[in-house]
mmCIF file of C-alpha atoms in Angstrom:
data_model
loop_
_atom_site.group_PDB
_atom_site.id
_atom_site.type_symbol
_atom_site.label_atom_id
_atom_site.label_comp_id
_atom_site.label_asym_id
_atom_site.label_seq_id
_atom_site.Cartn_x
_atom_site.Cartn_y
_atom_site.Cartn_z
ATOM 1 C CA MET C 1 3.195 157.173 133.199
ATOM 2 C CA LYS C 2 5.357 154.513 134.051
ATOM 3 C CA ILE C 3 7.468 155.150 137.756
ATOM 4 C CA LEU C 4 9.929 153.141 138.582
ATOM 5 C CA VAL C 5 10.400 152.453 142.405
ATOM 6 C CA PRO C 6 13.270 151.453 144.235
ATOM 7 C CA ASP C 7 13.300 148.739 146.543
ATOM 8 C CA THR C 8 14.579 150.469 149.199
ATOM 9 C CA ILE C 9 11.672 152.424 150.748
ATOM 10 C CA ALA C 10 7.825 151.424 150.801
ATOM 11 C CA LEU C 11 6.419 154.611 148.722
ATOM 12 C CA ASP C 12 1.860 154.166 148.514
ATOM 13 C CA LEU C 13 1.351 155.566 145.104
ATOM 14 C CA SER C 14 -1.755 154.219 144.271
ATOM 15 C CA ALA C 15 -3.586 157.481 144.694
ATOM 16 C CA SER C 16 -1.625 158.502 141.401
ATOM 17 C CA GLY C 17 -3.614 155.968 138.762
ATOM 18 C CA GLU C 18 -0.197 155.625 137.575
ATOM 19 C CA ASP C 19 2.148 152.290 136.718
ATOM 20 C CA ALA C 20 4.152 152.087 139.692
ATOM 21 C CA VAL C 21 7.293 149.231 139.499
ATOM 22 C CA THR C 22 9.744 148.117 142.101
ATOM 23 C CA TYR C 23 13.133 147.869 140.545
ATOM 24 C CA ARG C 24 16.553 147.130 142.428
ATOM 25 C CA VAL C 25 18.986 150.051 143.225
ATOM 26 C CA ASP C 26 21.927 147.641 143.165
ATOM 27 C CA GLN C 27 21.246 146.353 139.722
ATOM 28 C CA PRO C 28 20.702 147.827 135.750
ATOM 29 C CA ILE C 29 17.302 148.223 135.013
ATOM 30 C CA PRO C 30 15.504 145.630 133.450
ATOM 31 C CA ASP C 31 14.925 145.841 129.777
ATOM 32 C CA GLU C 32 11.546 145.729 129.935
ATOM 33 C CA HIS C 33 11.288 148.827 131.973
ATOM 34 C CA MET C 34 13.121 150.926 129.641
ATOM 35 C CA ASP C 35 9.921 153.067 128.391
ATOM 36 C CA ALA C 36 10.001 154.373 132.351
ATOM 37 C CA GLU C 37 8.865 158.062 132.283
ATOM 38 C CA VAL C 38 9.830 158.520 136.099
ATOM 39 C CA LEU C 39 12.850 157.238 138.017
ATOM 40 C CA VAL C 40 12.613 157.506 141.769
ATOM 41 C CA VAL C 41 15.987 157.379 143.645
ATOM 42 C CA TRP C 42 17.343 156.467 146.851
ATOM 43 C CA GLN C 43 20.104 154.796 148.375
ATOM 44 C CA ASN C 44 20.845 153.842 144.825
ATOM 45 C CA THR C 45 24.405 152.726 143.463
ATOM 46 C CA ALA C 46 26.257 154.346 141.408
ATOM 47 C CA SER C 47 26.442 151.821 138.590
ATOM 48 C CA ASN C 48 22.779 151.516 138.495
ATOM 49 C CA LEU C 49 22.217 155.288 138.561
ATOM 50 C CA GLY C 50 24.859 155.336 135.546
ATOM 51 C CA ASP C 51 22.932 152.395 134.045
ATOM 52 C CA ALA C 52 19.765 154.563 133.938
ATOM 53 C CA ALA C 53 21.305 157.818 132.669
ATOM 54 C CA ARG C 54 22.059 155.995 129.388
ATOM 55 C CA ARG C 55 19.375 153.392 128.891
ATOM 56 C CA LEU C 56 16.152 154.883 130.195
ATOM 57 C CA LYS C 57 15.366 157.165 127.339
ATOM 58 C CA ASN C 58 11.688 158.217 127.640
ATOM 59 C CA LEU C 59 12.520 159.286 130.903
ATOM 60 C CA LEU C 60 10.931 163.117 131.942
ATOM 61 C CA LEU C 61 11.923 163.072 135.759
ATOM 62 C CA VAL C 62 14.590 161.619 138.094
ATOM 63 C CA GLN C 63 12.666 162.227 141.693
ATOM 64 C CA THR C 64 15.941 161.867 144.335
ATOM 65 C CA LEU C 65 14.393 161.397 147.987
ATOM 66 C CA ALA C 66 17.825 162.862 149.219
ATOM 67 C CA ALA C 67 18.207 166.387 150.433
ATOM 68 C CA GLY C 68 21.321 166.387 148.289
ATOM 69 C CA PRO C 69 21.329 165.715 144.849
ATOM 70 C CA ASP C 70 24.779 165.167 144.431
ATOM 71 C CA SER C 71 25.221 161.381 143.152
ATOM 72 C CA VAL C 72 22.068 161.711 140.671
ATOM 73 C CA LEU C 73 23.437 164.887 139.177
ATOM 74 C CA ALA C 74 27.116 162.988 138.801
ATOM 75 C CA ALA C 75 25.604 160.286 136.995
ATOM 76 C CA GLY C 76 25.087 161.714 133.964
ATOM 77 C CA PHE C 77 21.078 162.241 132.693
ATOM 78 C CA ALA C 78 20.292 163.821 129.884
ATOM 79 C CA GLY C 79 19.506 167.685 130.139
ATOM 80 C CA ASP C 80 16.384 167.477 128.926
ATOM 81 C CA VAL C 81 15.410 165.227 132.133
ATOM 82 C CA THR C 82 14.093 167.069 135.345
ATOM 83 C CA ILE C 83 15.668 166.314 138.258
ATOM 84 C CA THR C 84 14.294 167.142 142.057
ATOM 85 C CA SER C 85 15.549 166.714 145.349
ATOM 86 C CA GLY C 86 14.439 165.524 148.525
ATOM 87 C CA ARG C 87 14.409 168.707 150.217
ATOM 88 C CA SER C 88 12.498 169.041 153.313
ATOM 89 C CA LEU C 89 11.943 165.231 153.485
ATOM 90 C CA HIS C 90 15.148 164.813 155.984
ATOM 91 C CA ASP C 91 14.593 168.567 158.111
ATOM 92 C CA GLY C 92 13.311 166.755 161.296
ATOM 93 C CA PRO C 93 15.177 163.888 161.157
ATOM 94 C CA VAL C 94 18.292 165.836 160.362
ATOM 95 C CA ALA C 95 17.772 168.718 162.959
ATOM 96 C CA GLU C 96 17.230 166.564 165.732
ATOM 97 C CA HIS C 97 20.876 164.042 165.097
ATOM 98 C CA ALA C 98 22.715 167.116 164.595
ATOM 99 C CA LEU C 99 20.991 168.656 168.153
ATOM 100 C CA ALA C 100 22.497 164.927 169.491
ATOM 101 C CA LEU C 101 26.351 165.248 168.052
ATOM 102 C CA ILE C 102 26.396 169.095 168.885
ATOM 103 C CA LEU C 103 25.458 168.097 172.482
ATOM 104 C CA ALA C 104 27.367 165.299 172.680
ATOM 105 C CA ALA C 105 30.573 167.160 171.412
ATOM 106 C CA VAL C 106 29.748 169.964 173.889
ATOM 107 C CA ARG C 107 29.131 167.988 176.790
ATOM 108 C CA ARG C 108 32.380 165.331 175.590
ATOM 109 C CA LEU C 109 29.652 162.550 176.045
ATOM 110 C CA ASP C 110 33.231 160.854 174.371
ATOM 111 C CA VAL C 111 35.075 161.554 177.290
ATOM 112 C CA LEU C 112 32.456 160.085 179.923
ATOM 113 C CA PHE C 113 31.966 157.025 177.247
ATOM 114 C CA LYS C 114 35.316 156.562 177.812
ATOM 115 C CA ALA C 115 35.172 156.745 181.441
ATOM 116 C CA GLN C 116 32.488 154.652 181.859
ATOM 117 C CA THR C 117 34.090 151.607 179.633
ATOM 118 C CA ALA C 118 36.575 152.187 181.946
ATOM 119 C CA ALA C 119 34.686 151.981 185.384
ATOM 120 C CA THR C 120 36.200 155.346 186.287
ATOM 121 C CA TRP C 121 34.141 157.995 188.336
ATOM 122 C CA ASP C 122 35.598 161.207 185.846
ATOM 123 C CA ARG C 123 36.607 163.258 188.838
ATOM 124 C CA ASP C 124 38.526 165.770 186.642
ATOM 125 C CA TYR C 125 35.452 166.417 183.851
ATOM 126 C CA ASN C 126 33.702 167.336 186.910
ATOM 127 C CA VAL C 127 36.036 169.576 187.951
ATOM 128 C CA ALA C 128 36.631 171.269 184.646
ATOM 129 C CA GLN C 129 32.362 171.485 183.861
ATOM 130 C CA SER C 130 31.981 173.183 187.253
ATOM 131 C CA ALA C 131 34.826 175.208 186.815
ATOM 132 C CA PRO C 132 33.845 179.403 186.624
ATOM 133 C CA ALA C 133 36.493 179.628 184.019
ATOM 134 C CA THR C 134 35.844 176.663 181.601
ATOM 135 C CA GLU C 135 31.697 176.040 182.466
ATOM 136 C CA GLN C 136 30.457 177.785 179.711
ATOM 137 C CA LEU C 137 32.554 175.389 177.310
ATOM 138 C CA TYR C 138 30.007 172.555 178.399
ATOM 139 C CA THR C 139 26.889 173.931 178.119
ATOM 140 C CA LEU C 140 24.586 175.602 174.902
ATOM 141 C CA ASP C 141 22.728 178.633 177.261
ATOM 142 C CA GLY C 142 24.952 181.639 175.995
ATOM 143 C CA ALA C 143 26.965 179.620 173.396
ATOM 144 C CA ARG C 144 27.151 181.226 170.113
ATOM 145 C CA VAL C 145 26.448 178.915 167.279
ATOM 146 C CA THR C 146 26.721 179.437 163.357
ATOM 147 C CA ILE C 147 24.753 177.437 161.182
ATOM 148 C CA TRP C 148 26.850 177.323 157.778
ATOM 149 C CA GLY C 149 24.246 176.246 155.403
ATOM 150 C CA PHE C 150 20.846 177.958 156.193
ATOM 151 C CA GLY C 151 18.224 176.228 154.243
ATOM 152 C CA SER C 152 15.094 174.468 155.667
ATOM 153 C CA ILE C 153 16.894 171.750 157.788
ATOM 154 C CA ALA C 154 18.548 174.958 159.836
ATOM 155 C CA GLY C 155 14.826 175.984 159.594
ATOM 156 C CA ARG C 156 14.019 173.140 162.142
ATOM 157 C CA LEU C 157 17.871 173.166 164.254
ATOM 158 C CA ALA C 158 17.866 176.820 165.076
ATOM 159 C CA PRO C 159 14.850 177.167 167.267
ATOM 160 C CA LEU C 160 16.287 173.504 169.247
ATOM 161 C CA LEU C 161 19.276 175.709 169.584
ATOM 162 C CA ALA C 162 17.496 178.757 170.900
ATOM 163 C CA ALA C 163 15.122 176.702 173.402
ATOM 164 C CA LEU C 164 18.521 175.496 175.149
ATOM 165 C CA GLY C 165 19.992 179.612 175.582
ATOM 166 C CA ALA C 166 21.938 179.316 172.336
ATOM 167 C CA GLN C 167 23.031 182.650 169.837
ATOM 168 C CA VAL C 168 22.138 181.406 166.417
ATOM 169 C CA THR C 169 23.502 182.936 163.450
ATOM 170 C CA GLY C 170 22.648 181.787 160.129
ATOM 171 C CA VAL C 171 25.497 182.465 157.039
ATOM 172 C CA ALA C 172 24.142 181.600 153.673
ATOM 173 C CA ASN C 173 24.692 182.750 150.007
ATOM 174 C CA SER C 174 22.966 186.042 150.622
ATOM 175 C CA SER C 175 22.000 187.778 154.253
ATOM 176 C CA GLY C 176 18.716 188.857 156.229
ATOM 177 C CA GLU C 177 16.955 186.750 158.293
ATOM 178 C CA ARG C 178 15.762 183.931 157.898
ATOM 179 C CA TYR C 179 13.111 181.706 160.114
ATOM 180 C CA GLY C 180 13.335 184.390 163.108
ATOM 181 C CA PHE C 181 17.110 184.244 162.613
ATOM 182 C CA PRO C 182 20.012 186.773 161.394
ATOM 183 C CA VAL C 183 21.799 185.503 158.288
ATOM 184 C CA VAL C 184 25.256 186.828 157.168
ATOM 185 C CA ALA C 185 26.698 186.489 153.877
ATOM 186 C CA THR C 186 29.183 183.821 152.837
ATOM 187 C CA GLY C 187 31.707 186.478 152.747
ATOM 188 C CA GLN C 188 31.327 187.153 156.061
ATOM 189 C CA LEU C 189 31.718 184.371 157.573
ATOM 190 C CA HIS C 190 35.317 185.028 158.798
ATOM 191 C CA GLU C 191 34.439 187.817 161.046
ATOM 192 C CA VAL C 192 31.902 185.330 162.326
ATOM 193 C CA LEU C 193 33.932 182.721 162.973
ATOM 194 C CA LYS C 194 35.816 185.036 165.323
ATOM 195 C CA THR C 195 33.292 184.503 167.896
ATOM 196 C CA THR C 196 31.700 181.693 167.402
ATOM 197 C CA ASP C 197 31.731 178.870 169.690
ATOM 198 C CA VAL C 198 29.736 175.771 167.449
ATOM 199 C CA LEU C 199 29.908 176.043 163.616
ATOM 200 C CA VAL C 200 27.514 173.670 162.081
ATOM 201 C CA SER C 201 27.752 172.943 158.551
ATOM 202 C CA ILE C 202 24.952 172.051 156.800
ATOM 203 C CA LEU C 203 26.425 172.428 153.369
ATOM 204 C CA PRO C 204 25.660 170.665 149.972
ATOM 205 C CA ALA C 205 28.288 168.789 147.836
ATOM 206 C CA THR C 206 28.819 171.406 144.740
ATOM 207 C CA PRO C 207 32.008 172.565 143.006
ATOM 208 C CA GLU C 208 32.133 175.309 145.157
ATOM 209 C CA THR C 209 31.449 174.226 148.613
ATOM 210 C CA GLU C 210 34.313 171.709 148.229
ATOM 211 C CA ASN C 211 37.180 171.737 151.058
ATOM 212 C CA SER C 212 35.001 174.632 152.433
ATOM 213 C CA LEU C 213 36.144 173.791 155.631
ATOM 214 C CA ASP C 214 40.109 174.145 155.386
ATOM 215 C CA VAL C 215 42.853 175.679 157.583
ATOM 216 C CA GLY C 216 41.896 179.494 156.630
ATOM 217 C CA VAL C 217 38.158 178.592 158.619
ATOM 218 C CA LEU C 218 39.979 176.699 160.821
ATOM 219 C CA THR C 219 42.806 178.951 162.176
ATOM 220 C CA LYS C 220 39.851 181.733 162.129
ATOM 221 C CA LEU C 221 37.244 179.445 165.270
ATOM 222 C CA PRO C 222 38.807 179.980 168.913
ATOM 223 C CA GLU C 223 40.872 176.602 169.744
ATOM 224 C CA THR C 224 37.702 176.388 172.087
ATOM 225 C CA ALA C 225 35.094 175.665 169.353
ATOM 226 C CA VAL C 226 33.401 172.983 168.104
ATOM 227 C CA PHE C 227 32.515 171.594 164.347
ATOM 228 C CA VAL C 228 29.795 169.812 163.595
ATOM 229 C CA ASN C 229 29.197 168.621 160.160
ATOM 230 C CA VAL C 230 25.716 166.636 159.168
ATOM 231 C CA GLY C 231 26.079 168.529 155.291
ATOM 232 C CA ARG C 232 28.215 166.651 153.124
ATOM 233 C CA GLY C 233 31.843 165.269 153.742
ATOM 234 C CA ALA C 234 33.166 166.822 150.151
ATOM 235 C CA THR C 235 33.139 170.226 151.764
ATOM 236 C CA VAL C 236 35.783 169.757 154.675
ATOM 237 C CA ASP C 237 39.595 169.434 154.387
ATOM 238 C CA GLU C 238 39.980 166.117 156.493
ATOM 239 C CA ASP C 239 43.814 166.832 156.586
ATOM 240 C CA ALA C 240 42.806 170.212 157.647
ATOM 241 C CA LEU C 241 40.771 169.032 160.183
ATOM 242 C CA LEU C 242 42.972 166.061 161.566
ATOM 243 C CA ALA C 243 46.184 168.773 161.969
ATOM 244 C CA ALA C 244 43.265 171.163 164.364
ATOM 245 C CA LEU C 245 42.258 168.314 166.209
ATOM 246 C CA ARG C 246 45.944 166.431 166.768
ATOM 247 C CA GLY C 247 47.322 170.395 167.997
ATOM 248 C CA GLY C 248 44.519 171.369 170.117
ATOM 249 C CA ARG C 249 43.465 174.038 167.764
ATOM 250 C CA LEU C 250 40.178 172.886 168.075
ATOM 251 C CA ARG C 251 38.331 171.539 171.371
ATOM 252 C CA ALA C 252 36.021 168.730 169.938
ATOM 253 C CA ALA C 253 34.561 167.784 166.432
ATOM 254 C CA ALA C 254 31.244 165.532 165.313
ATOM 255 C CA LEU C 255 30.995 164.158 161.740
ATOM 256 C CA ASP C 256 28.078 162.465 160.349
ATOM 257 C CA VAL C 257 29.789 162.351 156.995
ATOM 258 C CA THR C 258 33.108 161.448 155.525
ATOM 259 C CA LYS C 259 34.595 162.239 152.282
ATOM 260 C CA VAL C 260 35.342 158.820 151.652
ATOM 261 C CA GLU C 261 31.403 156.607 152.621
ATOM 262 C CA PRO C 262 31.814 153.697 154.348
ATOM 263 C CA LEU C 263 35.008 155.447 155.911
ATOM 264 C CA PRO C 264 37.961 152.654 155.244
ATOM 265 C CA ALA C 265 39.174 151.068 158.267
ATOM 266 C CA ASP C 266 42.617 152.466 158.204
ATOM 267 C CA SER C 267 41.380 155.768 157.663
ATOM 268 C CA GLU C 268 42.983 158.363 160.687
ATOM 269 C CA LEU C 269 39.463 160.191 161.527
ATOM 270 C CA TRP C 270 38.711 157.314 163.291
ATOM 271 C CA SER C 271 41.484 157.016 166.251
ATOM 272 C CA ALA C 272 41.673 161.530 166.040
ATOM 273 C CA PRO C 273 41.391 162.882 169.188
ATOM 274 C CA ASN C 274 37.999 164.627 170.075
ATOM 275 C CA LEU C 275 36.092 163.411 167.099
ATOM 276 C CA LEU C 276 33.215 161.882 166.897
ATOM 277 C CA ILE C 277 31.790 159.850 164.104
ATOM 278 C CA THR C 278 28.601 158.762 162.948
ATOM 279 C CA PRO C 279 27.868 156.728 159.885
ATOM 280 C CA HIS C 280 25.914 159.401 157.804
ATOM 281 C CA VAL C 281 22.659 158.339 159.711
ATOM 282 C CA ALA C 282 21.771 161.699 160.335
ATOM 283 C CA GLY C 283 18.687 161.715 157.414
ATOM 284 C CA ASN C 284 17.937 158.155 156.545
ATOM 285 C CA ARG C 285 14.301 158.273 156.901
ATOM 286 C CA PRO C 286 12.503 160.605 154.329
ATOM 287 C CA LYS C 287 9.427 161.985 156.130
ATOM 288 C CA GLY C 288 6.516 162.449 153.340
ATOM 289 C CA SER C 289 8.269 160.814 150.610
ATOM 290 C CA SER C 290 5.539 159.313 148.954
ATOM 291 C CA ALA C 291 3.348 162.666 149.111
ATOM 292 C CA LEU C 292 6.224 164.975 147.669
ATOM 293 C CA VAL C 293 6.625 161.799 144.358
ATOM 294 C CA LEU C 294 2.899 162.198 143.874
ATOM 295 C CA ALA C 295 2.779 165.888 143.709
ATOM 296 C CA ASN C 296 5.587 165.910 141.735
ATOM 297 C CA VAL C 297 4.426 163.285 139.258
ATOM 298 C CA GLU C 298 0.706 165.023 138.903
ATOM 299 C CA ALA C 299 2.659 168.300 137.966
ATOM 300 C CA LEU C 300 4.931 167.128 135.715
ATOM 301 C CA ARG C 301 1.362 165.491 134.153
ATOM 302 C CA GLU C 302 -0.353 168.704 134.336
ATOM 303 C CA GLY C 303 2.679 170.790 132.876
ATOM 304 C CA ARG C 304 3.103 172.739 136.548
ATOM 305 C CA LYS C 305 6.256 173.758 138.024
ATOM 306 C CA LEU C 306 7.375 170.536 140.141
ATOM 307 C CA ALA C 307 8.575 171.005 143.917
ATOM 308 C CA ASN C 308 13.045 170.835 144.175
ATOM 309 C CA VAL C 309 13.907 171.306 141.148
ATOM 310 C CA VAL C 310 17.901 171.260 140.666
ATOM 311 C CA GLN C 311 18.007 170.487 137.213
ATOM 312 C CA ARG C 312 15.318 171.399 134.059
#
């Protein structure tokens, strides 16, 4: 079985005993590898994926190492090609970055950084942080955090927030308890938003989630709330977010993802007040990739169920 391995990550697939060949993710697949049966994807260009979808006629499996399979699903692979995601590979790194953004936004490190660059000891910040009327805004201890999209990443993030004293509630397609935390169904989101201090989105990009964070959601949040997105940029109505930040209807926000990436230099998001932006770096370090690829290749060969199937 020939496995095409991207040149963007080092994978040790020697244990598989299969023919693993490295390919460039920004170029068409070479003609001599048209017989490949497995394609591993990581940071591929759209043109490369489209080329692979058209020309790899023997393909049985596309294994993306990304948690979100949207770019692979959009490439047009045949319906009989199994597509599996990198779900769980990014749980630790994304949870870690999400926590960093949450703390930065809640503690308003952007304000303190501006003061530092101006060589100013920010006494106003000190007063606001310690004033009885506003001190709760600057801490996660006692904060009500809502995580929208309560999958495996949330399972890593929620305990970290709880350890700092936050009250965590999840939002998912169905209600219940996950990872030891209460989860409400999406239909109950607007009720939960009314008492949310920090809204964290880890939503995937699907037709159903496009522009999920819209005016309706933003107006339900308290004006003192913070919004953090480490899911997908497609899930946010950026015009509505800009309006909320400019109008003071949202205390602060932090985005690791945007609709267009890289974010164009002329985007209004760069100059939006009270907004932190990082360049889609929450994940970028898939942990355990080789083991996942090996397990799915072995399952494919033996006709067993594969992990993280998103198309079959």
